[in-house]
Amino acid sequence: MGKRRLILGLVLATLGVQVGCRTTGVESRSAPEPEPVPVSAETWLELRAGQAARLERLARLTARGSVLIDFADESGERRTERAEHRFWREAPERAAVRLSKAGIGLSMTAWNGNRWWVMDESGDDVVLEVHALDAEGDHTLLAPPLLVAMAGLSDFPETPPVDLVRIGESYRFTVPEPRPDGQPPRATLEITVADPRDGPARVVRRSPGFATIRSTLTRFDSVEGRGRPPGDWASMPGRIEVVRDDDRLVITLDRPLAGGEMSPRLFDLEAQIERSNPTIVRGL
């Protein structure tokens, strides 16, 4: 069950992406890294303002696409699974994704306010697991606010990070992990911005006692914004690769739309219980 929870949780908020054609991204790790150069507070204000404007345009997202999961099963054998998804997100604290394969539903994962849940429909029994955002334990690695950050969809703090530097044409800095209701952070996020128009191109999450999670964002292009002219569309990555230990998740999207309509029932736990009628419930 732990492996399935990892996979479904990682899918939830790393789906804020679009297949695109612009190939900006961070430099290859195999190339020698230029010397870091300090960055002024004025430059940070520009980076922060650009991220805020981008997130405002992407506050409502709808899309569909594919998911590839590469992981080791309980016996240690490597496996690769593929699935289709539909995705809905309404910032700042609502999101949902439905996974299916060959038209058969596998799961519905959603986040609303101070809790998130996974409705696993892949077996004979429909299993519902509900989690509080502030709950302790390993599953907190999968909490949606963290995953939103791994997809480059979190706000930048007002104060410039103390380690803010420019490395070549990219910027790199470390910020506290987003936490609900102003709770103390349990981890740090090292963020690399290759092009301020695109937002983060790499995010690394580090926390004592937990596995490091890395996301790499590439294939940037504009997301169509309903009611906005093309020159006012926001940029998003078309591919996100998330790695934790030996598990790897690759997500792409087709036909994304910013500002699209979505049903509030997608984010309503009671409505989802009524729809799926789970036979096993944990954590409710």
CSV table of C-alpha atoms in Angstrom, one decimal:
chain,number,residue,atom,x,y,z
A,1,MET,CA,0.0,0.0,0.0
A,2,GLY,CA,2.9,2.4,0.7
A,3,LYS,CA,4.2,2.2,-2.9
A,4,ARG,CA,0.7,2.9,-4.2
A,5,ARG,CA,0.3,5.9,-1.9
A,6,LEU,CA,3.6,7.3,-3.1
A,7,ILE,CA,2.6,7.0,-6.7
A,8,LEU,CA,-0.9,8.5,-6.3
A,9,GLY,CA,0.3,11.2,-4.0
A,10,LEU,CA,3.1,12.3,-6.4
A,11,VAL,CA,0.6,12.5,-9.2
A,12,LEU,CA,-1.7,14.9,-7.4
A,13,ALA,CA,0.1,18.2,-7.7
A,14,THR,CA,2.8,17.6,-10.2
A,15,LEU,CA,0.2,17.8,-12.9
A,16,GLY,CA,0.2,21.6,-13.3
A,17,VAL,CA,2.1,21.3,-16.6
A,18,GLN,CA,1.6,21.6,-20.4
A,19,VAL,CA,3.2,19.9,-23.4
A,20,GLY,CA,5.2,22.7,-25.1
A,21,CYS,CA,7.9,23.4,-27.5
A,22,ARG,CA,10.3,26.0,-25.9
A,23,THR,CA,13.3,24.1,-24.5
A,24,THR,CA,14.7,26.5,-21.9
A,25,GLY,CA,15.9,24.7,-18.7
A,26,VAL,CA,18.7,24.4,-16.3
A,27,GLU,CA,22.2,23.6,-17.5
A,28,SER,CA,23.3,20.0,-17.7
A,29,ARG,CA,24.8,18.7,-14.5
A,30,SER,CA,27.7,17.2,-16.6
A,31,ALA,CA,28.9,20.6,-17.6
A,32,PRO,CA,31.2,22.6,-15.3
A,33,GLU,CA,29.2,24.9,-13.1
A,34,PRO,CA,30.0,28.6,-13.3
A,35,GLU,CA,31.0,30.4,-10.1
A,36,PRO,CA,28.0,31.7,-8.1
A,37,VAL,CA,27.5,35.5,-8.3
A,38,PRO,CA,25.6,37.4,-5.5
A,39,VAL,CA,22.3,38.9,-6.6
A,40,SER,CA,20.8,42.2,-5.5
A,41,ALA,CA,17.5,42.6,-3.6
A,42,GLU,CA,16.1,44.4,-6.6
A,43,THR,CA,16.6,41.3,-8.8
A,44,TRP,CA,14.8,39.2,-6.2
A,45,LEU,CA,11.8,41.6,-6.3
A,46,GLU,CA,11.7,41.1,-10.1
A,47,LEU,CA,11.9,37.3,-9.7
A,48,ARG,CA,9.2,37.3,-7.0
A,49,ALA,CA,6.9,39.6,-9.0
A,50,GLY,CA,7.2,37.5,-12.1
A,51,GLN,CA,6.3,34.3,-10.2
A,52,ALA,CA,3.3,36.0,-8.6
A,53,ALA,CA,2.0,37.2,-12.0
A,54,ARG,CA,2.5,33.7,-13.4
A,55,LEU,CA,0.6,32.0,-10.6
A,56,GLU,CA,-2.3,34.5,-10.8
A,57,ARG,CA,-2.8,33.5,-14.5
A,58,LEU,CA,-2.6,29.8,-13.6
A,59,ALA,CA,-4.9,29.9,-10.6
A,60,ARG,CA,-7.5,27.7,-12.3
A,61,LEU,CA,-6.2,24.8,-14.5
A,62,THR,CA,-7.9,22.0,-16.3
A,63,ALA,CA,-6.1,19.4,-18.5
A,64,ARG,CA,-5.7,15.8,-19.4
A,65,GLY,CA,-2.6,13.7,-20.4
A,66,SER,CA,-0.4,10.8,-19.5
A,67,VAL,CA,1.6,9.5,-16.6
A,68,LEU,CA,4.6,7.1,-16.6
A,69,ILE,CA,5.7,5.5,-13.4
A,70,ASP,CA,9.0,3.6,-13.0
A,71,PHE,CA,9.5,1.9,-9.6
A,72,ALA,CA,10.7,-1.2,-7.8
A,73,ASP,CA,7.9,-3.5,-6.6
A,74,GLU,CA,7.9,-5.3,-3.2
A,75,SER,CA,10.2,-8.0,-4.7
A,76,GLY,CA,12.7,-5.5,-5.9
A,77,GLU,CA,11.9,-6.0,-9.6
A,78,ARG,CA,11.7,-2.9,-11.7
A,79,ARG,CA,8.3,-2.1,-13.2
A,80,THR,CA,7.0,0.6,-15.6
A,81,GLU,CA,3.3,1.5,-15.6
A,82,ARG,CA,1.5,4.0,-17.8
A,83,ALA,CA,-1.9,5.6,-17.2
A,84,GLU,CA,-4.1,8.5,-18.4
A,85,HIS,CA,-5.2,11.4,-16.2
A,86,ARG,CA,-7.6,14.3,-16.0
A,87,PHE,CA,-6.5,17.2,-13.8
A,88,TRP,CA,-8.3,20.1,-12.1
A,89,ARG,CA,-6.7,22.7,-9.9
A,90,GLU,CA,-8.1,25.8,-8.2
A,91,ALA,CA,-5.5,27.8,-6.2
A,92,PRO,CA,-4.6,28.1,-3.5
A,93,GLU,CA,-5.8,24.9,-1.9
A,94,ARG,CA,-8.0,22.8,-4.1
A,95,ALA,CA,-6.9,20.2,-6.7
A,96,ALA,CA,-8.0,16.8,-8.0
A,97,VAL,CA,-6.7,14.2,-10.5
A,98,ARG,CA,-8.4,11.1,-11.8
A,99,LEU,CA,-6.2,8.2,-13.1
A,100,SER,CA,-7.5,5.6,-15.6
A,101,LYS,CA,-6.1,3.0,-17.9
A,102,ALA,CA,-7.8,1.8,-21.1
A,103,GLY,CA,-10.9,3.7,-20.0
A,104,ILE,CA,-11.1,2.0,-16.6
A,105,GLY,CA,-10.9,4.2,-13.5
A,106,LEU,CA,-8.0,3.6,-11.1
A,107,SER,CA,-8.2,6.4,-8.5
A,108,MET,CA,-9.4,9.8,-7.6
A,109,THR,CA,-7.0,12.0,-5.5
A,110,ALA,CA,-8.1,15.4,-4.2
A,111,TRP,CA,-7.1,18.2,-1.9
A,112,ASN,CA,-9.5,20.7,-0.3
A,113,GLY,CA,-8.5,23.0,2.5
A,114,ASN,CA,-6.9,21.3,5.5
A,115,ARG,CA,-7.2,17.7,4.2
A,116,TRP,CA,-6.5,15.5,1.2
A,117,TRP,CA,-7.6,12.0,0.2
A,118,VAL,CA,-7.1,9.1,-2.2
A,119,MET,CA,-10.0,7.1,-3.4
A,120,ASP,CA,-8.4,3.9,-4.7
A,121,GLU,CA,-10.8,2.2,-7.2
A,122,SER,CA,-8.3,-0.3,-8.7
A,123,GLY,CA,-9.2,-3.4,-6.7
A,124,ASP,CA,-12.3,-5.3,-5.7
A,125,ASP,CA,-12.8,-3.0,-2.7
A,126,VAL,CA,-13.0,0.8,-3.1
A,127,VAL,CA,-10.5,2.1,-0.5
A,128,LEU,CA,-10.6,5.7,0.8
A,129,GLU,CA,-7.7,7.2,2.8
A,130,VAL,CA,-8.0,10.7,4.3
A,131,HIS,CA,-5.1,12.7,5.6
A,132,ALA,CA,-4.8,16.0,7.5
A,133,LEU,CA,-2.3,18.4,6.0
A,134,ASP,CA,-0.6,18.9,9.4
A,135,ALA,CA,-0.4,15.1,10.3
A,136,GLU,CA,3.0,13.8,11.2
A,137,GLY,CA,4.5,10.7,9.5
A,138,ASP,CA,6.0,9.5,6.2
A,139,HIS,CA,2.9,10.3,4.2
A,140,THR,CA,3.4,14.0,4.8
A,141,LEU,CA,6.0,13.8,2.0
A,142,LEU,CA,3.0,13.5,-0.3
A,143,ALA,CA,1.0,16.5,1.1
A,144,PRO,CA,-0.3,18.6,-1.8
A,145,PRO,CA,1.3,21.9,-0.7
A,146,LEU,CA,4.7,20.2,-1.0
A,147,LEU,CA,3.9,18.7,-4.4
A,148,VAL,CA,2.6,22.0,-5.7
A,149,ALA,CA,6.0,23.5,-4.8
A,150,MET,CA,7.8,20.6,-6.6
A,151,ALA,CA,5.8,21.6,-9.7
A,152,GLY,CA,7.0,25.2,-9.4
A,153,LEU,CA,3.6,26.5,-8.4
A,154,SER,CA,4.3,28.0,-5.0
A,155,ASP,CA,4.8,31.7,-4.1
A,156,PHE,CA,8.2,33.1,-3.4
A,157,PRO,CA,8.8,34.7,0.0
A,158,GLU,CA,9.0,38.5,0.3
A,159,THR,CA,12.5,38.5,1.9
A,160,PRO,CA,15.4,37.6,-0.5
A,161,PRO,CA,16.9,34.2,0.5
A,162,VAL,CA,20.3,34.5,2.1
A,163,ASP,CA,21.8,32.1,-0.5
A,164,LEU,CA,20.3,33.8,-3.6
A,165,VAL,CA,22.9,33.7,-6.4
A,166,ARG,CA,23.2,33.7,-10.2
A,167,ILE,CA,25.0,30.8,-11.7
A,168,GLY,CA,25.5,31.4,-15.4
A,169,GLU,CA,22.1,32.5,-16.7
A,170,SER,CA,20.2,30.8,-13.9
A,171,TYR,CA,19.2,31.8,-10.4
A,172,ARG,CA,19.4,29.5,-7.4
A,173,PHE,CA,18.1,29.9,-3.8
A,174,THR,CA,16.7,28.0,-0.9
A,175,VAL,CA,13.3,28.6,0.8
A,176,PRO,CA,11.4,26.9,3.6
A,177,GLU,CA,9.0,24.2,2.7
A,178,PRO,CA,5.4,25.5,2.4
A,179,ARG,CA,3.3,24.5,5.5
A,180,PRO,CA,-0.3,25.0,6.3
A,181,ASP,CA,-1.4,27.8,8.7
A,182,GLY,CA,2.1,29.2,9.2
A,183,GLN,CA,3.4,26.1,10.9
A,184,PRO,CA,7.2,25.8,11.2
A,185,PRO,CA,8.8,24.2,8.1
A,186,ARG,CA,10.2,20.7,8.3
A,187,ALA,CA,12.3,20.9,5.2
A,188,THR,CA,13.9,23.2,2.7
A,189,LEU,CA,13.4,23.6,-1.1
A,190,GLU,CA,16.4,24.4,-3.3
A,191,ILE,CA,14.9,26.1,-6.4
A,192,THR,CA,16.6,26.8,-9.7
A,193,VAL,CA,15.1,29.4,-12.1
A,194,ALA,CA,16.6,29.2,-15.6
A,195,ASP,CA,14.2,31.8,-17.2
A,196,PRO,CA,12.1,34.1,-14.9
A,197,ARG,CA,9.2,33.8,-17.4
A,198,ASP,CA,9.0,30.1,-16.7
A,199,GLY,CA,9.4,30.0,-13.0
A,200,PRO,CA,11.3,27.1,-11.4
A,201,ALA,CA,13.1,24.6,-13.6
A,202,ARG,CA,14.4,22.4,-10.8
A,203,VAL,CA,13.3,21.9,-7.2
A,204,VAL,CA,15.1,19.8,-4.6
A,205,ARG,CA,13.4,19.0,-1.3
A,206,ARG,CA,15.7,18.1,1.7
A,207,SER,CA,14.6,17.1,5.2
A,208,PRO,CA,16.6,15.3,8.0
A,209,GLY,CA,15.4,11.7,8.3
A,210,PHE,CA,13.4,11.7,5.0
A,211,ALA,CA,14.4,10.8,1.4
A,212,THR,CA,15.4,13.7,-0.9
A,213,ILE,CA,12.8,14.5,-3.6
A,214,ARG,CA,14.0,16.1,-6.9
A,215,SER,CA,11.8,17.5,-9.7
A,216,THR,CA,13.1,18.6,-13.1
A,217,LEU,CA,10.8,20.8,-15.2
A,218,THR,CA,11.4,21.1,-19.0
A,219,ARG,CA,9.6,21.8,-22.4
A,220,PHE,CA,8.2,25.2,-21.3
A,221,ASP,CA,5.5,26.9,-23.3
A,222,SER,CA,2.4,29.1,-22.8
A,223,VAL,CA,-0.8,27.9,-21.3
A,224,GLU,CA,-4.0,29.2,-23.1
A,225,GLY,CA,-5.8,31.6,-20.7
A,226,ARG,CA,-9.5,31.9,-21.2
A,227,GLY,CA,-10.4,35.6,-21.6
A,228,ARG,CA,-6.8,36.6,-22.0
A,229,PRO,CA,-4.9,37.5,-25.2
A,230,PRO,CA,-2.0,35.2,-26.2
A,231,GLY,CA,0.5,37.8,-25.0
A,232,ASP,CA,-0.9,37.6,-21.5
A,233,TRP,CA,-0.7,33.8,-21.2
A,234,ALA,CA,1.5,32.2,-18.5
A,235,SER,CA,4.4,29.8,-19.1
A,236,MET,CA,4.4,26.2,-17.7
A,237,PRO,CA,6.6,23.1,-18.2
A,238,GLY,CA,5.4,20.4,-20.6
A,239,ARG,CA,7.3,17.7,-18.8
A,240,ILE,CA,7.9,17.1,-15.1
A,241,GLU,CA,10.1,14.3,-13.8
A,242,VAL,CA,9.9,13.6,-10.1
A,243,VAL,CA,12.4,11.2,-8.4
A,244,ARG,CA,12.4,9.9,-4.9
A,245,ASP,CA,14.9,7.1,-4.1
A,246,ASP,CA,14.5,4.6,-7.0
A,247,ASP,CA,11.0,5.8,-7.9
A,248,ARG,CA,10.5,8.0,-11.0
A,249,LEU,CA,7.4,9.7,-12.2
A,250,VAL,CA,7.1,11.5,-15.6
A,251,ILE,CA,4.0,13.5,-16.4
A,252,THR,CA,2.9,15.4,-19.5
A,253,LEU,CA,-0.4,17.2,-20.4
A,254,ASP,CA,-2.5,17.8,-23.5
A,255,ARG,CA,-4.9,20.6,-24.1
A,256,PRO,CA,-4.4,22.5,-20.8
A,257,LEU,CA,-6.6,25.6,-20.2
A,258,ALA,CA,-6.2,28.3,-17.6
A,259,GLY,CA,-9.4,29.8,-16.3
A,260,GLY,CA,-11.6,26.8,-17.4
A,261,GLU,CA,-14.8,25.7,-15.6
A,262,MET,CA,-14.8,22.9,-13.1
A,263,SER,CA,-17.4,21.3,-10.8
A,264,PRO,CA,-17.0,22.0,-7.0
A,265,ARG,CA,-18.0,18.3,-6.4
A,266,LEU,CA,-14.5,17.4,-7.6
A,267,PHE,CA,-13.1,18.9,-4.3
A,268,ASP,CA,-16.0,17.8,-2.1
A,269,LEU,CA,-15.1,14.7,0.0
A,270,GLU,CA,-18.7,13.9,0.9
A,271,ALA,CA,-19.7,14.1,-2.8
A,272,GLN,CA,-16.9,11.8,-3.7
A,273,ILE,CA,-17.9,9.3,-1.0
A,274,GLU,CA,-21.5,9.4,-2.4
A,275,ARG,CA,-20.2,8.8,-6.0
A,276,SER,CA,-17.7,5.9,-5.2
A,277,ASN,CA,-19.3,4.3,-2.1
A,278,PRO,CA,-16.0,3.1,-0.5
A,279,THR,CA,-16.1,-0.2,1.4
A,280,ILE,CA,-12.9,0.5,3.3
A,281,VAL,CA,-12.2,3.9,4.9
A,282,ARG,CA,-9.1,5.0,6.8
A,283,GLY,CA,-8.5,8.3,8.6
A,284,LEU,CA,-11.9,9.8,8.1
